[in-house]
GROMACS .gro file of N, CA, C and O in nm:
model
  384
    1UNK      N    1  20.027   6.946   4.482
    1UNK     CA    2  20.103   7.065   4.515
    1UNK      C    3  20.224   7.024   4.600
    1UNK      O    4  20.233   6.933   4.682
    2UNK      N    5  20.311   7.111   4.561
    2UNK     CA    6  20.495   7.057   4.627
    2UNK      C    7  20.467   7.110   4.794
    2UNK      O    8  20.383   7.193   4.828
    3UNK      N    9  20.559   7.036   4.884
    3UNK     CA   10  20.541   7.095   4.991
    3UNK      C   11  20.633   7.280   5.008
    3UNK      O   12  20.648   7.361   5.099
    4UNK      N   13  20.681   7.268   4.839
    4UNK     CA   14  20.750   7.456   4.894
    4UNK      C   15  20.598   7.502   4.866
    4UNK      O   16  20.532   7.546   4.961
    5UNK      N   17  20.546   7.493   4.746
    5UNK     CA   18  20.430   7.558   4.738
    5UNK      C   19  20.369   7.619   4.852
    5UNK      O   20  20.352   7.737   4.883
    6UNK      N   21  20.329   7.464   4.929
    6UNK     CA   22  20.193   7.479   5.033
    6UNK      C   23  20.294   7.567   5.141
    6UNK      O   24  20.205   7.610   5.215
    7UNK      N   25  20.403   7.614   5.190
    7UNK     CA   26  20.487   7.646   5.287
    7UNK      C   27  20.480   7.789   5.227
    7UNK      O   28  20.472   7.861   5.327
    8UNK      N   29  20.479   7.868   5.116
    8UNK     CA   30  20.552   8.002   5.122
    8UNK      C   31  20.513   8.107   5.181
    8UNK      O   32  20.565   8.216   5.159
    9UNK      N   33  20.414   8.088   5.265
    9UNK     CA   34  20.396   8.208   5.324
    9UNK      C   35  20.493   8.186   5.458
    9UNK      O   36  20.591   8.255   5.485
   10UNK      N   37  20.460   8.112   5.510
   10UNK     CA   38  20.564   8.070   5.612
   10UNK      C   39  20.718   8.112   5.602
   10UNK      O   40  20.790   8.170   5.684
   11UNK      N   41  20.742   8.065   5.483
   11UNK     CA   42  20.920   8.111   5.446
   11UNK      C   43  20.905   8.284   5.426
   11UNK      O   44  21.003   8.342   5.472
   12UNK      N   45  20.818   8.362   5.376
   12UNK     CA   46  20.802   8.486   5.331
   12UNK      C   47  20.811   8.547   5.492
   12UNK      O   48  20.904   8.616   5.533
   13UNK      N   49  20.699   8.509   5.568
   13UNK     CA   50  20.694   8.518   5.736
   13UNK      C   51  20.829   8.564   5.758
   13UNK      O   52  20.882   8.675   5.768
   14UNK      N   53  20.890   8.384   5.765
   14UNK     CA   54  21.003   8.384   5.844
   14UNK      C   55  21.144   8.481   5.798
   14UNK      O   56  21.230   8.513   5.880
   15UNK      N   57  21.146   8.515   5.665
   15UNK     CA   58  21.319   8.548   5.601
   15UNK      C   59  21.263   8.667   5.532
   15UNK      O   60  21.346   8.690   5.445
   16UNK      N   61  21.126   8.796   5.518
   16UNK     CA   62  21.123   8.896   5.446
   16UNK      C   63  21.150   8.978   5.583
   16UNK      O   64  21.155   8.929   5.696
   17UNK      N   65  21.163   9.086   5.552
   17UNK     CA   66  21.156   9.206   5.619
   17UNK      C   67  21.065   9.214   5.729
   17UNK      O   68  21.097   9.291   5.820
   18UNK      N   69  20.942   9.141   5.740
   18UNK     CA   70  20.792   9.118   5.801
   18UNK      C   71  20.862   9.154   5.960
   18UNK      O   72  20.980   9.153   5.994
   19UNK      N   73  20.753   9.182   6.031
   19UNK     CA   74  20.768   9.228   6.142
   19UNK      C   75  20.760   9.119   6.230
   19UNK      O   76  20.663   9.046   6.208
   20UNK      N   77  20.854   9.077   6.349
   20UNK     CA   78  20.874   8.973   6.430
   20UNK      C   79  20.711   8.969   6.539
   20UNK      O   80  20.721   9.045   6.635
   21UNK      N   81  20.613   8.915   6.533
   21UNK     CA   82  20.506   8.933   6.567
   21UNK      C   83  20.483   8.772   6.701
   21UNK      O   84  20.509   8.653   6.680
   22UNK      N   85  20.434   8.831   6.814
   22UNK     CA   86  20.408   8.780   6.912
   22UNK      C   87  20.333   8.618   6.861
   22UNK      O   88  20.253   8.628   6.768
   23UNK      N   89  20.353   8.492   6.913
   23UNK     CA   90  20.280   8.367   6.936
   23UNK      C   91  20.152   8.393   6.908
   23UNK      O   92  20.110   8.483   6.981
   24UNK      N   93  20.057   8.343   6.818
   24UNK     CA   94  19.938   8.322   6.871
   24UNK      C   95  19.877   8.433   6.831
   24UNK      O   96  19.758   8.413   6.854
   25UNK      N   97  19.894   8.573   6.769
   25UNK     CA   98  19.832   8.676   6.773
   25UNK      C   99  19.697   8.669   6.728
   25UNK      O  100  19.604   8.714   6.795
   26UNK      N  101  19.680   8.605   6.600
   26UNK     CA  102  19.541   8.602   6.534
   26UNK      C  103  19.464   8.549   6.544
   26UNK      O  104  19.368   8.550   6.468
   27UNK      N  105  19.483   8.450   6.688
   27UNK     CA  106  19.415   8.322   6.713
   27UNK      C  107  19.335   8.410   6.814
   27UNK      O  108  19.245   8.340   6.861
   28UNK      N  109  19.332   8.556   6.874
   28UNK     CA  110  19.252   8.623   6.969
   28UNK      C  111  19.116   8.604   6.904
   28UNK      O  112  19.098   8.589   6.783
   29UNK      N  113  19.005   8.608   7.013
   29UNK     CA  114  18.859   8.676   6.980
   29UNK      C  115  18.894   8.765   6.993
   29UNK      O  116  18.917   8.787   6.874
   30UNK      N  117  18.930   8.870   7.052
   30UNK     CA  118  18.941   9.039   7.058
   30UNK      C  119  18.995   9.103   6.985
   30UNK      O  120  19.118   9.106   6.979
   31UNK      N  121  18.916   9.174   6.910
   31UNK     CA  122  19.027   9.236   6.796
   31UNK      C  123  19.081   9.333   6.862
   31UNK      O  124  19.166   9.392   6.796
   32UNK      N  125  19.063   9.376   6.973
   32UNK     CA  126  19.148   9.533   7.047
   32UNK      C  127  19.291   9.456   7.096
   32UNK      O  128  19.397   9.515   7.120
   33UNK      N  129  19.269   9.315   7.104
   33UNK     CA  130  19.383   9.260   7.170
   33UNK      C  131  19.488   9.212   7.025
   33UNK      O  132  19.609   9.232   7.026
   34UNK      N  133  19.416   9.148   6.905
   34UNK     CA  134  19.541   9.135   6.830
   34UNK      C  135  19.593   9.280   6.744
   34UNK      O  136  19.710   9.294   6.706
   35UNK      N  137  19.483   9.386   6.721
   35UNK     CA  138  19.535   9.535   6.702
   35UNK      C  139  19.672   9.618   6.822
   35UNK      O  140  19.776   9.678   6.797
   36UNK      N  141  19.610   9.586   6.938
   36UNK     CA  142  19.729   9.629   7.004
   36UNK      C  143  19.898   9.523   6.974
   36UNK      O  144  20.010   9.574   6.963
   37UNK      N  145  19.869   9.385   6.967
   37UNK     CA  146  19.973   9.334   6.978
   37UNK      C  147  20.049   9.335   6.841
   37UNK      O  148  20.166   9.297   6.833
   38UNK      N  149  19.974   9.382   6.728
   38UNK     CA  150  20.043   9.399   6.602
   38UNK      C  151  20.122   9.557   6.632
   38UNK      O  152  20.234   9.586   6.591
   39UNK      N  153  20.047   9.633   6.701
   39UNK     CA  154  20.115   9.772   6.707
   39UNK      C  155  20.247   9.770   6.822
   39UNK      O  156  20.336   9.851   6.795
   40UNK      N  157  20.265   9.707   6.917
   40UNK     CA  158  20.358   9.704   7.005
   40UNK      C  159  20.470   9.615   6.910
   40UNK      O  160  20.587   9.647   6.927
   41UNK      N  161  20.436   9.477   6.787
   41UNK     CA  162  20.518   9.440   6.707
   41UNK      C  163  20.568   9.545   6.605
   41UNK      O  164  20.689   9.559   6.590
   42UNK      N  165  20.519   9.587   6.567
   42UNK     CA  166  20.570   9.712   6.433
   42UNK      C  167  20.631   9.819   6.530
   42UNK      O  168  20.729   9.872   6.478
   43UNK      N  169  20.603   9.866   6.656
   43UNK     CA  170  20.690   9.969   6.709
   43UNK      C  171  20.818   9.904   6.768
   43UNK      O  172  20.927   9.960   6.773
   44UNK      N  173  20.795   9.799   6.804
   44UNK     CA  174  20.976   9.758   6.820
   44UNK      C  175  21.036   9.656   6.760
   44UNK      O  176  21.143   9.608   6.798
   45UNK      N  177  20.944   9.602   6.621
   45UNK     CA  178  21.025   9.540   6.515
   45UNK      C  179  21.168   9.608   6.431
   45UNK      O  180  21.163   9.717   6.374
   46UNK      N  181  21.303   9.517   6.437
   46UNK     CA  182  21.372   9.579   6.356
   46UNK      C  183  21.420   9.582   6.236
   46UNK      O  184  21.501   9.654   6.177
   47UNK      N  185  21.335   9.463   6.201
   47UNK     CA  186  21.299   9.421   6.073
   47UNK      C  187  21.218   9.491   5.928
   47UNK      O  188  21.243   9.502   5.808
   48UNK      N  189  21.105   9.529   6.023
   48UNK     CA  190  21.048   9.630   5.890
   48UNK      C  191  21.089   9.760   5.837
   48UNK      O  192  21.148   9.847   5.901
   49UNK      N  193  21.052   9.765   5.718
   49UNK     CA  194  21.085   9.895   5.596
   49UNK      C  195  21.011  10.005   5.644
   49UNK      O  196  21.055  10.108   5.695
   50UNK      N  197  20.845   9.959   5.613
   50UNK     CA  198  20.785  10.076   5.651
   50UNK      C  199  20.727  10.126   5.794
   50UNK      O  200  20.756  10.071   5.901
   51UNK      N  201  20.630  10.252   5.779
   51UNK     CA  202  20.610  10.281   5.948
   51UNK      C  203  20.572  10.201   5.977
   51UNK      O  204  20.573  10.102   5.904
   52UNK      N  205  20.512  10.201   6.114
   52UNK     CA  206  20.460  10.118   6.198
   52UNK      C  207  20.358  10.064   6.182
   52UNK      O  208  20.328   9.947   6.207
   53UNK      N  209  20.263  10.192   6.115
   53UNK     CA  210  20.123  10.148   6.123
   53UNK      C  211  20.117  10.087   5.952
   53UNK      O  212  20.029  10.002   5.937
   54UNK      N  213  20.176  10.112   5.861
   54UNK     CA  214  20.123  10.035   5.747
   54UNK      C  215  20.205   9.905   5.767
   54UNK      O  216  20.150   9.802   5.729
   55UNK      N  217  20.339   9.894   5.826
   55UNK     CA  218  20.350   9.698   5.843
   55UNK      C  219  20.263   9.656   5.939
   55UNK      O  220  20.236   9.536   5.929
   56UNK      N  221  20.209   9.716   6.030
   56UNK     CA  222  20.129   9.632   6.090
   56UNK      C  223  19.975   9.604   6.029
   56UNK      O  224  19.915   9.496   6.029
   57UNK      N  225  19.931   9.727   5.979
   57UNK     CA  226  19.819   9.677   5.828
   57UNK      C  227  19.830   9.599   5.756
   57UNK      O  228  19.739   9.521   5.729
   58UNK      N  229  19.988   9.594   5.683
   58UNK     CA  230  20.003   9.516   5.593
   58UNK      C  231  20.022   9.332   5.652
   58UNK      O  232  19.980   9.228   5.602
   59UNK      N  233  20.090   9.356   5.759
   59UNK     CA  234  20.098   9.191   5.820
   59UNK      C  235  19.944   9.148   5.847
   59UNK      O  236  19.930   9.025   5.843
   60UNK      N  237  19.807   9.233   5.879
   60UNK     CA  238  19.713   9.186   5.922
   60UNK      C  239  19.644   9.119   5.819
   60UNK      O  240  19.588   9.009   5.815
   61UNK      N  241  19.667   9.249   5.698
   61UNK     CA  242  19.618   9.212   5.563
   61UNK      C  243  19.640   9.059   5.513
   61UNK      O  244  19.560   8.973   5.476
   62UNK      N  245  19.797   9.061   5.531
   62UNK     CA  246  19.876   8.961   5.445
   62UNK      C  247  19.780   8.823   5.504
   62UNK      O  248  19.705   8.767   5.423
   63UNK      N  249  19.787   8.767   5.671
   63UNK     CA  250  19.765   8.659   5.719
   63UNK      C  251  19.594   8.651   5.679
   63UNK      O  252  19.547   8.538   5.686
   64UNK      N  253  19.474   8.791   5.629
   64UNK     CA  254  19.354   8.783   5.583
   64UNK      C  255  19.361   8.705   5.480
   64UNK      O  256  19.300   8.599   5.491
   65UNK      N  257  19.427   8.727   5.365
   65UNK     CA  258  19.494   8.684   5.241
   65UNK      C  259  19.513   8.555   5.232
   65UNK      O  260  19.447   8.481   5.159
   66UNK      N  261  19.635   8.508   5.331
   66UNK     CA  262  19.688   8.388   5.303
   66UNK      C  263  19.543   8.288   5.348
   66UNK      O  264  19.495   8.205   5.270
   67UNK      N  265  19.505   8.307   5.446
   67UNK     CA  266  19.374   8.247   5.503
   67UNK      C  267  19.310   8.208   5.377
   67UNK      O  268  19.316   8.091   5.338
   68UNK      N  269  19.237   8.317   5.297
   68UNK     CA  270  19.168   8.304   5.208
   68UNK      C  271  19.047   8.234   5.215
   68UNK      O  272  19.001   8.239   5.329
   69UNK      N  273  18.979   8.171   5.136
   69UNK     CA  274  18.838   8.135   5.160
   69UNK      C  275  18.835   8.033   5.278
   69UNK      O  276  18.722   7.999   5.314
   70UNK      N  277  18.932   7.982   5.338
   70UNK     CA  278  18.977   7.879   5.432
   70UNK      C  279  18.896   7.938   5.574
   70UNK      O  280  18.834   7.865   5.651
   71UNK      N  281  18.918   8.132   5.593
   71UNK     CA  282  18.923   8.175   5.696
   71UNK      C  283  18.749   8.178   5.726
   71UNK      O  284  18.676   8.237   5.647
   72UNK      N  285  18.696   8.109   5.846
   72UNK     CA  286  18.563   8.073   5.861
   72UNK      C  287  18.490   8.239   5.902
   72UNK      O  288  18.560   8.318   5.965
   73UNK      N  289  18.380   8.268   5.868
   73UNK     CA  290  18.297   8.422   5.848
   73UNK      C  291  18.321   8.456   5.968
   73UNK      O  292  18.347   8.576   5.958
   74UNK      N  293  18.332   8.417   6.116
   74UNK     CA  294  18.355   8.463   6.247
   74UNK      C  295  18.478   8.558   6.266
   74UNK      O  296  18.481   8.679   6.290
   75UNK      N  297  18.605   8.443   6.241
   75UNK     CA  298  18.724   8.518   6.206
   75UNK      C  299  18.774   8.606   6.125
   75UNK      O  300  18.868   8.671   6.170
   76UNK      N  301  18.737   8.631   6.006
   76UNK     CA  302  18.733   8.712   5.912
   76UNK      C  303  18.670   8.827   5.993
   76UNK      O  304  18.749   8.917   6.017
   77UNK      N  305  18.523   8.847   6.051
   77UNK     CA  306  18.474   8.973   6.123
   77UNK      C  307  18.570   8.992   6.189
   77UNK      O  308  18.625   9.098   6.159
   78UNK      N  309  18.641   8.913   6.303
   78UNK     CA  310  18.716   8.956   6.409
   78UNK      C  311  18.831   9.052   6.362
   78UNK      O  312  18.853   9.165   6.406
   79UNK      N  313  18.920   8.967   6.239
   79UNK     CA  314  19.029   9.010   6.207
   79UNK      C  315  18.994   9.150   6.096
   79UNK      O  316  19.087   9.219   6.055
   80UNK      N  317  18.884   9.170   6.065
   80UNK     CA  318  18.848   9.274   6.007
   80UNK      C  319  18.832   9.403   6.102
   80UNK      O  320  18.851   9.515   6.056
   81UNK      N  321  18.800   9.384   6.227
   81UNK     CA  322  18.790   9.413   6.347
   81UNK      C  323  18.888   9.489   6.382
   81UNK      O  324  18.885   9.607   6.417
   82UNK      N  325  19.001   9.396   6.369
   82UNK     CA  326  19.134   9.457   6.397
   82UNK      C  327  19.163   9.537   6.340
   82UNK      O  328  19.227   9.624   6.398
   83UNK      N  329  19.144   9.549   6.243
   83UNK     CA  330  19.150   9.652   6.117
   83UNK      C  331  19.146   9.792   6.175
   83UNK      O  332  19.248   9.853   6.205
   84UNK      N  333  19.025   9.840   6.190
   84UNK     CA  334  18.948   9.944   6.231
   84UNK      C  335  18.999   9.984   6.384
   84UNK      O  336  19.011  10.105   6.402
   85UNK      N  337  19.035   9.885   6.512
   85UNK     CA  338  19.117   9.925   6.593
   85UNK      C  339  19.273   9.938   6.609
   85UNK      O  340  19.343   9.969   6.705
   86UNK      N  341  19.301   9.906   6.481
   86UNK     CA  342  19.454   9.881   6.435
   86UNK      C  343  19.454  10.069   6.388
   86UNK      O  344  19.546  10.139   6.431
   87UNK      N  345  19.396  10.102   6.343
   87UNK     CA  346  19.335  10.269   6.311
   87UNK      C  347  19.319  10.342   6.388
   87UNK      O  348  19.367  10.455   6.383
   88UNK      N  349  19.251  10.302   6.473
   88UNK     CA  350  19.251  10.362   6.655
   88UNK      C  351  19.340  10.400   6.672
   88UNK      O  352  19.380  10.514   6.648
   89UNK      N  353  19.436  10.247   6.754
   89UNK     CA  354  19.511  10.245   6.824
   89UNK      C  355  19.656  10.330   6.783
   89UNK      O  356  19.743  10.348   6.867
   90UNK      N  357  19.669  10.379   6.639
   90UNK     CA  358  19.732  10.455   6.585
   90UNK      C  359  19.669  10.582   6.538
   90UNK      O  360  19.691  10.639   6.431
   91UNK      N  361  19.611  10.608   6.605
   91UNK     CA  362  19.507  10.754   6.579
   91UNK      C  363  19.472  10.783   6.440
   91UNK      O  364  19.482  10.897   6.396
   92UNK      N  365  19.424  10.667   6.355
   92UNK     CA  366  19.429  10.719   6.236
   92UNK      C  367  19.218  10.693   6.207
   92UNK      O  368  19.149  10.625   6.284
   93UNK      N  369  19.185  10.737   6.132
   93UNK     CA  370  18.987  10.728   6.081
   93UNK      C  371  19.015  10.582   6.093
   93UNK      O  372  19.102  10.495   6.087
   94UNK      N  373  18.843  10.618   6.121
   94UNK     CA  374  18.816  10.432   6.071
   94UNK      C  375  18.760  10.489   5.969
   94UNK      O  376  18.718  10.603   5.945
   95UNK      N  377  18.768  10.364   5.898
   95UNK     CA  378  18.699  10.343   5.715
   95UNK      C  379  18.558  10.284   5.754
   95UNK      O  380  18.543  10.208   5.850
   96UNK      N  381  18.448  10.328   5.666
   96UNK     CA  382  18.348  10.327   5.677
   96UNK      C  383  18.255  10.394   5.746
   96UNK      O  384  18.136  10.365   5.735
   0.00000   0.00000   0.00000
């Protein structure tokens, strides 16, 4: 595999629309802590298209994704985690 291959999420990151998102976010155990810090990124990103709360779904989604079977069952709960307080923290249901 070319090194653009193994890089495009990185370039997609860096040059789409994506929301300018804090150091380190997904590397939290707390999902209340990387849910809040995706929502304080999507409310004063000036980069993104859509509201607040679906780029910041969608960026949580995206980095679940890129992970892919790579992402070890701990982290996956956590960042699934976020999910559901990412819903909260924007007053919206949790699913399930």
């Amino acid at each position: 595999m070319t090194a653009a291959k193994q890089k495009w999420s990185a370039e997609v990151t860096e040059h789409s629309n994506a929301m300018d998102l804090e150091e380190h976010v997904f590397e939290s155990n707390d999902a209340k802590k990387i849910a809040a810090s995706l929502k304080r990124s999507a409310e004063h990103s000036h980069r993104r298209k859509a509201e607040p709360f679906q780029s910041a779904m969608s960026m949580l989604n995206f980095y679940i994704n890129r992970a892919g079977k790579n992402l070890p069952a701990t982290r996956k709960k956590v960042l699934e985690n976020a999910k559901d307080e990412l819903r909260v923290a924007f007053g919206r249901e949790k699913e399930g």
